[in-house]
PDB file of C-alpha atoms in Angstrom:
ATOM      1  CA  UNK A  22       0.171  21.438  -1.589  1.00 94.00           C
ATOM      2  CA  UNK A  23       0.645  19.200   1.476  1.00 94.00           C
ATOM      3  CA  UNK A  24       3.167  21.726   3.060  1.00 96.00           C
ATOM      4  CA  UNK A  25       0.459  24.544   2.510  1.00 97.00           C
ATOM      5  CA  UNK A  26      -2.368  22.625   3.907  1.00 96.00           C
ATOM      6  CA  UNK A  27       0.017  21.678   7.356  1.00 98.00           C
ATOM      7  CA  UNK A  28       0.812  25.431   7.423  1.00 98.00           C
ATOM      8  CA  UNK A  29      -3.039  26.341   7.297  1.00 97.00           C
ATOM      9  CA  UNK A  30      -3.946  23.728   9.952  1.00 97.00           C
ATOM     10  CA  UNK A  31      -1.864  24.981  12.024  1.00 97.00           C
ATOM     11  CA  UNK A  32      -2.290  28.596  11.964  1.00 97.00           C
ATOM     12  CA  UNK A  33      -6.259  27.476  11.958  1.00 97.00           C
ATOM     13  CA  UNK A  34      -5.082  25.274  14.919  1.00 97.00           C
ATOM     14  CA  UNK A  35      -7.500  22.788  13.257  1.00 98.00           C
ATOM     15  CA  UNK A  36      -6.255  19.821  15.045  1.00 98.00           C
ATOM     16  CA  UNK A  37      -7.812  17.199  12.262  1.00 97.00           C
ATOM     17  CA  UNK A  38      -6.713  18.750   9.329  1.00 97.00           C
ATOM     18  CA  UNK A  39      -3.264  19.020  10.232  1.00 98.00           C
ATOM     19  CA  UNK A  40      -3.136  15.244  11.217  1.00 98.00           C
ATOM     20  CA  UNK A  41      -4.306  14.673   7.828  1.00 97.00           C
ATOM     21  CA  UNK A  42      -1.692  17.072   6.153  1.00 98.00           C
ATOM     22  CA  UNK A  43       0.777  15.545   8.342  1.00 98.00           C
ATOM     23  CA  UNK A  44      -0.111  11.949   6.965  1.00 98.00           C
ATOM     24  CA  UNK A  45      -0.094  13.066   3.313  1.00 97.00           C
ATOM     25  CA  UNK A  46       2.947  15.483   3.323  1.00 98.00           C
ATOM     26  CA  UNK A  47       5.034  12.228   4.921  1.00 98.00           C
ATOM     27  CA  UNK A  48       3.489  10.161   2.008  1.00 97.00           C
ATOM     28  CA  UNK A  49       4.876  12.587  -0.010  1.00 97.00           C
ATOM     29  CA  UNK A  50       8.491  11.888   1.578  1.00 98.00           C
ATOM     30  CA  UNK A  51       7.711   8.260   1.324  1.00 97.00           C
ATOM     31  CA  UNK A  52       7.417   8.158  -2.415  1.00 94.00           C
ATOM     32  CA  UNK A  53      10.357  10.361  -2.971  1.00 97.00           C
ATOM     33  CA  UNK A  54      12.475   7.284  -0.355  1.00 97.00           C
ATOM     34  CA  UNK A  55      12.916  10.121   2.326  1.00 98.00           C
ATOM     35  CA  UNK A  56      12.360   8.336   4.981  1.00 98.00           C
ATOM     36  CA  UNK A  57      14.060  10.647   7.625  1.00 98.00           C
ATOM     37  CA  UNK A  58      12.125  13.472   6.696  1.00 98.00           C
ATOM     38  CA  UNK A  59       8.757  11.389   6.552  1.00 98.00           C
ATOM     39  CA  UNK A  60       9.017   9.533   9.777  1.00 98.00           C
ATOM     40  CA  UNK A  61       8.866  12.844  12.513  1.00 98.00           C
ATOM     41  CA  UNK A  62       5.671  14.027  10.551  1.00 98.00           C
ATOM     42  CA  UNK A  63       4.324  10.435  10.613  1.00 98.00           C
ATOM     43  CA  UNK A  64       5.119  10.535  14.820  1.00 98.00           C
ATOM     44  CA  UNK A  65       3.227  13.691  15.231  1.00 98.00           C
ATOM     45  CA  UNK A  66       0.613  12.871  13.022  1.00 98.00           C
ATOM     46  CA  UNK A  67       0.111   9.452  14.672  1.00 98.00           C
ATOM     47  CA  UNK A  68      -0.309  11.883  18.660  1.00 98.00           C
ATOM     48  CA  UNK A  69      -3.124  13.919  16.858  1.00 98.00           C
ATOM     49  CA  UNK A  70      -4.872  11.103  15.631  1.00 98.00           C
ATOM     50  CA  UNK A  71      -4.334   9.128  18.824  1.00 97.00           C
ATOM     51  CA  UNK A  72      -6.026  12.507  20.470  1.00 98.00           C
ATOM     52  CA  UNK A  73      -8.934  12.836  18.238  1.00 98.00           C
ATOM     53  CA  UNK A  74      -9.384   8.673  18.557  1.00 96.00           C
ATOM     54  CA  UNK A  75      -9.470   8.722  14.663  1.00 96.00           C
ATOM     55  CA  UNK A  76      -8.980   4.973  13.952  1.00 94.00           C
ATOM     56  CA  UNK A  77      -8.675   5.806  10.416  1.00 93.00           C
ATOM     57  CA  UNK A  78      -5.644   7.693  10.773  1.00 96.00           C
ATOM     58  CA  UNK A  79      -3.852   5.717  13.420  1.00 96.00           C
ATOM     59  CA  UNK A  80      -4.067   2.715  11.305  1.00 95.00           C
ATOM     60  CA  UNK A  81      -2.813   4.702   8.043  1.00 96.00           C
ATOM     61  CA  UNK A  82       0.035   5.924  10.099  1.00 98.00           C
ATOM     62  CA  UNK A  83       0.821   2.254  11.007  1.00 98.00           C
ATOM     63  CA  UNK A  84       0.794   0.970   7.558  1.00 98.00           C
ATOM     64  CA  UNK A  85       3.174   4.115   6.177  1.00 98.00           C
ATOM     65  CA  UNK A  86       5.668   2.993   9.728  1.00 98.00           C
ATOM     66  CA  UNK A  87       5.643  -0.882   8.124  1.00 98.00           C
ATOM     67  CA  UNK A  88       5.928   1.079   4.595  1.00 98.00           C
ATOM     68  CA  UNK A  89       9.468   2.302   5.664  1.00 98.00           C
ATOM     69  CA  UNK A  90      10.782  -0.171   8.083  1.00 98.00           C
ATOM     70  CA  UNK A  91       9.849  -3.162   4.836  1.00 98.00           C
ATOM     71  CA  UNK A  92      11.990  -0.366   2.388  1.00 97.00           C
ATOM     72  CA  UNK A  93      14.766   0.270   5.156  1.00 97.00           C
ATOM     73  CA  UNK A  94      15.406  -3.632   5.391  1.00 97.00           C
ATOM     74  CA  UNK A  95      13.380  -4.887   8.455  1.00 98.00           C
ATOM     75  CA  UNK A  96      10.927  -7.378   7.509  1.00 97.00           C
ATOM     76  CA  UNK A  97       9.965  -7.858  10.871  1.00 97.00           C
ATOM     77  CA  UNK A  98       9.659  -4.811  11.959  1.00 98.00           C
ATOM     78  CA  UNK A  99       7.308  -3.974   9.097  1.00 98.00           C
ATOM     79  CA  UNK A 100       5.149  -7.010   9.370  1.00 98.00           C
ATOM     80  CA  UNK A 101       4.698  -5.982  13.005  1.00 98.00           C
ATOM     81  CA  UNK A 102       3.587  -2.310  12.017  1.00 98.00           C
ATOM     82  CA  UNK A 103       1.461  -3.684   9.035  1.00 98.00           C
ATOM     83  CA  UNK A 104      -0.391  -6.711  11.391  1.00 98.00           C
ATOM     84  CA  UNK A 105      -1.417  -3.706  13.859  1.00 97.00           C
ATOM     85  CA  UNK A 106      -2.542  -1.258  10.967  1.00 98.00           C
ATOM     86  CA  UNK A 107      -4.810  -4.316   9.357  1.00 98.00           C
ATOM     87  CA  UNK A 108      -6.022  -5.280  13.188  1.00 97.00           C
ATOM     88  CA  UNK A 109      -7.225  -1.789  13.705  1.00 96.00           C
ATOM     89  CA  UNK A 110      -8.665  -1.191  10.418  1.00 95.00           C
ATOM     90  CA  UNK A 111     -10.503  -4.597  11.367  1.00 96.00           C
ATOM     91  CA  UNK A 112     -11.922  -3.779  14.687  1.00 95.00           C
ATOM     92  CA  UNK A 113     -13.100  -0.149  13.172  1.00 95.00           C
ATOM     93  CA  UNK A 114     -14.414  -1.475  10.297  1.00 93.00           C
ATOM     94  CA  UNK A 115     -12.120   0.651   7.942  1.00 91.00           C
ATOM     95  CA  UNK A 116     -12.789  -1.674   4.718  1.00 92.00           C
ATOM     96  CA  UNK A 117     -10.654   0.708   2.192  1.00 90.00           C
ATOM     97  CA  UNK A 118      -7.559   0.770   4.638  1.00 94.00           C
ATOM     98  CA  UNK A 119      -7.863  -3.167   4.840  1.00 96.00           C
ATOM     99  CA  UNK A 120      -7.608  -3.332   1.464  1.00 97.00           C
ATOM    100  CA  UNK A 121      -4.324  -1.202   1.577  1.00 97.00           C
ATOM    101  CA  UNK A 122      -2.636  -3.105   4.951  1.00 97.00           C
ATOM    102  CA  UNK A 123      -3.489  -6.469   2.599  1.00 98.00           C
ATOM    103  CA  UNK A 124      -1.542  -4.818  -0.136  1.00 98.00           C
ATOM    104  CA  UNK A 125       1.376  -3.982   2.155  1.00 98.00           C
ATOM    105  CA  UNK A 126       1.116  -7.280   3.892  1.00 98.00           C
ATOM    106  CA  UNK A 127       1.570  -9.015   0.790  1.00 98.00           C
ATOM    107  CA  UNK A 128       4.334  -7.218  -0.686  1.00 98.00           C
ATOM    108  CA  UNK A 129       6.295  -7.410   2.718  1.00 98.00           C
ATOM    109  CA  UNK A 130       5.992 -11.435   2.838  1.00 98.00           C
ATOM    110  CA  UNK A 131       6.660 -11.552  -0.756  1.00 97.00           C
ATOM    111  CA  UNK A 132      10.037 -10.190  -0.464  1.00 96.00           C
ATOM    112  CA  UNK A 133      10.362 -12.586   2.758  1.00 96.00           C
ATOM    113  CA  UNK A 134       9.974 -15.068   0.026  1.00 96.00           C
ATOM    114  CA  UNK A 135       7.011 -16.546   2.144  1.00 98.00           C
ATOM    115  CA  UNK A 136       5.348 -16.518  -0.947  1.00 98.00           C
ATOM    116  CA  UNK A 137       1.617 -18.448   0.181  1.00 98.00           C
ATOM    117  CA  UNK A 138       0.885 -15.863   3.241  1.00 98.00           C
ATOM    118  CA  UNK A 139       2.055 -13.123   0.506  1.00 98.00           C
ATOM    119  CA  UNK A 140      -0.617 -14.727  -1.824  1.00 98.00           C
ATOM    120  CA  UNK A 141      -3.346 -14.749   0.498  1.00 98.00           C
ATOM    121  CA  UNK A 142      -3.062 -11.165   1.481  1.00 98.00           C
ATOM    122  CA  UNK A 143      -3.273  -9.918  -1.913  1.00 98.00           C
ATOM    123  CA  UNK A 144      -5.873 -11.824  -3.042  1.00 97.00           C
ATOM    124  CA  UNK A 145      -8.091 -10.306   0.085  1.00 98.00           C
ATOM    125  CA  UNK A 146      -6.673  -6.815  -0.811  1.00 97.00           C
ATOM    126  CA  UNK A 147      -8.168  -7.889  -4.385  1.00 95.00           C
ATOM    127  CA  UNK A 148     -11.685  -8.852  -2.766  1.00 96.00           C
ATOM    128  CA  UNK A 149     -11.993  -5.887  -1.205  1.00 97.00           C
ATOM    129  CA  UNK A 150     -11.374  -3.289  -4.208  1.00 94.00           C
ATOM    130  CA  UNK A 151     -13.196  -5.276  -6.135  1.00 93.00           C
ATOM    131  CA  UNK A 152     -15.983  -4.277  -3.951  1.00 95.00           C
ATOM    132  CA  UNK A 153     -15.291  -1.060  -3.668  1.00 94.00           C
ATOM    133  CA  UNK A 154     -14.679  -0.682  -7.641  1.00 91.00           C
ATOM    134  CA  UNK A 155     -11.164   0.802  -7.261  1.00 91.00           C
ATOM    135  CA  UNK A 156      -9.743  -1.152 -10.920  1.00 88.00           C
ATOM    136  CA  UNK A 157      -6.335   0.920  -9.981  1.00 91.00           C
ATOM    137  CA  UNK A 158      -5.966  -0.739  -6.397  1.00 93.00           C
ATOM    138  CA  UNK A 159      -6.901  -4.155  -8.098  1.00 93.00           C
ATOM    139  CA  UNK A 160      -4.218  -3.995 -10.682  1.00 94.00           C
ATOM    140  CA  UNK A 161      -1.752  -3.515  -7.895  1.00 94.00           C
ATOM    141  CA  UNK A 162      -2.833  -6.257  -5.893  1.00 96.00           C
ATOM    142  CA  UNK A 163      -2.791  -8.606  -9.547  1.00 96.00           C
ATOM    143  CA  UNK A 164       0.542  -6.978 -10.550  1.00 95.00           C
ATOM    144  CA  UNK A 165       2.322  -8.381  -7.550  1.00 97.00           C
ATOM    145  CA  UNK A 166       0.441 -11.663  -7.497  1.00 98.00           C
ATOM    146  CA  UNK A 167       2.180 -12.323 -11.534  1.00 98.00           C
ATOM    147  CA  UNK A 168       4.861 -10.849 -10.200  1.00 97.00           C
ATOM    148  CA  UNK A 169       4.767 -14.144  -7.644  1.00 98.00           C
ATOM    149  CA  UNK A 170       4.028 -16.376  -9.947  1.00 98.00           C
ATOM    150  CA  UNK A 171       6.872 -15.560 -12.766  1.00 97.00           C
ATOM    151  CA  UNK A 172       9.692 -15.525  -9.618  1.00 96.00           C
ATOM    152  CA  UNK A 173       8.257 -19.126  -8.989  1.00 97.00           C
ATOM    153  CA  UNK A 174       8.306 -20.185 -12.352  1.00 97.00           C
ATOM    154  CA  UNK A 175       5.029 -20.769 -13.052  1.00 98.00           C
ATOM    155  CA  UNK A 176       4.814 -18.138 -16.414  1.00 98.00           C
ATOM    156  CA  UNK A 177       1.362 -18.947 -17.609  1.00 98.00           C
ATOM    157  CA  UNK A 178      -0.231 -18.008 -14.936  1.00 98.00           C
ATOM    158  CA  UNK A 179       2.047 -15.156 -14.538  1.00 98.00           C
ATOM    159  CA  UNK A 180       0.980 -14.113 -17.694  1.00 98.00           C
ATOM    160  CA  UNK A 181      -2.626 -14.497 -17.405  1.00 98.00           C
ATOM    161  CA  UNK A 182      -2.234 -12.500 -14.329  1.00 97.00           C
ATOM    162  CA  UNK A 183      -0.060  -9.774 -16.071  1.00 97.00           C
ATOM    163  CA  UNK A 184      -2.299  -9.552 -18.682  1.00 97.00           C
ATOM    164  CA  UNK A 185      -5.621  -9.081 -16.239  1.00 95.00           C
ATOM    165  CA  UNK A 186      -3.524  -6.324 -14.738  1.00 94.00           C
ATOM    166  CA  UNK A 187      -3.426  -4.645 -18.072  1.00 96.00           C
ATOM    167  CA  UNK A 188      -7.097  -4.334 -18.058  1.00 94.00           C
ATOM    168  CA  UNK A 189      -7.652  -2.757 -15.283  1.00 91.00           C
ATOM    169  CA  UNK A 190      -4.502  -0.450 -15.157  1.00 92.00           C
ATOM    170  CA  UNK A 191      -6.158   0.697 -18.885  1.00 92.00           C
ATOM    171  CA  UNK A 192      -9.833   0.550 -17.150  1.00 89.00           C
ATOM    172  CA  UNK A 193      -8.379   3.153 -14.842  1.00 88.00           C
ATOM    173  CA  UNK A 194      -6.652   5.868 -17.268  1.00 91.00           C
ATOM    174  CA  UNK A 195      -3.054   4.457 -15.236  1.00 93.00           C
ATOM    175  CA  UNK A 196      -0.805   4.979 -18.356  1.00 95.00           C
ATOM    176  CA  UNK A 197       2.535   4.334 -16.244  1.00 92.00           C
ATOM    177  CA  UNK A 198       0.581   1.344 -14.833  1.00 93.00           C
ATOM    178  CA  UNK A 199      -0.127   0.275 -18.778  1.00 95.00           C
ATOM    179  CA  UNK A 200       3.201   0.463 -19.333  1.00 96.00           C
ATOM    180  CA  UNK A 201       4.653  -1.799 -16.477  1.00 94.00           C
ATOM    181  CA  UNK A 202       1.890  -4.193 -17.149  1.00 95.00           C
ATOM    182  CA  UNK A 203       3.100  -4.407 -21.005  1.00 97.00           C
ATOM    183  CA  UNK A 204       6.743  -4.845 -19.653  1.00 96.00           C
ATOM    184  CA  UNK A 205       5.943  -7.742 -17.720  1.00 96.00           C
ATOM    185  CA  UNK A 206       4.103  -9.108 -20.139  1.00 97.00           C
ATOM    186  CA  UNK A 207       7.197  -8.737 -22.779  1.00 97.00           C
ATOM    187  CA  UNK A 208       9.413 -10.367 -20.271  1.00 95.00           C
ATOM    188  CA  UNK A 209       7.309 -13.326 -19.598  1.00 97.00           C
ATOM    189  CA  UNK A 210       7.133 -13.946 -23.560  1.00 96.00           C
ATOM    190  CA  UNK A 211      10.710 -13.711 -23.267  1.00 95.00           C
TER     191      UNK A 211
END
């Protein structure tokens, strides 16, 4: 669908809608760990948005940059990418994509085992889709927080953790999500 959308936008030459199919068909690429084939569409899709001085997009196009540097190995790299993505989302007031760079933010400093900065990222990413009533988006956020806690030892509060993620992965139909959730859980029994 996201190649057939880019291929309408641009024989429309409808500059904001192939920005947009740009950004989703390199998400696409993301999730699949294509990196090279995500990261031209994510270039051109960050020129159209910088022409059409969509915020929004620019600071999407960030996070999915800090996305791939984090997965490719450079920490700093991707903290850099994320910090801008969250700083723009700040300044235009983009409250769902600062719920996402928190997200990001906190899995990259997790996995630089600064584990407090990682903390205090997700629990703002948590804030804000609590506000916004995304249960899906909070489970992430609480999955990586237990996550935290069992690689630091500290298993009951891993669990409760694991187990609020539960909730809200079944609160939002996220069956795959259910199933992670009850994995952790196992393994912290264990």
């Amino acid at each position: 669908l996201s190649n057939h959308i880019v291929e309408l936008a641009r024989g429309l030459n409808y500059t904001k809608g192939l920005a947009q199919g740009l950004r989703t068909l390199a998400f696409c690429h993301i999730r699949l760990s294509k990196y090279d084939e995500a990261l031209p569409l994510l270039n051109e899709a960050l020129a159209l948005f910088e022409s059409l001085n969509d915020a929004d997009g620019q600071g999407a196009i960030y996070e999915y940059l800090g996305i791939i540097r984090r997965n490719r190995g450079d920490l700093g790299g991707s903290l850099e990418l994320l910090l801008n993505a969250l700083g723009i989302s700040e300044e235009h007031k983009c409250r769902e994509n600062e719920g996402t760079n928190h997200y990001q933010l906190g899995v990259t400093y997790r996995t630089l085992g600064d584990f407090e900065k990682a903390l205090d990222h997700l629990y703002q990413s948590m804030v804000i889709w609590r506000e916004a009533g995304n249960d899906l988006y909070v489970a992430y956020s609480i999955n990586v927080i237990g996550t935290i806690y069992f690689e630091t030892a500290d298993y009951k509060r891993a669990l409760d953790y694991f187990l609020q993620g539960l909730v809200a992965r079944h609160a939002a139909g996220d069956k795959w999500g259910e199933a992670g959730s009850l994995d952790n859980i196992g393994f912290t029994y264990l």
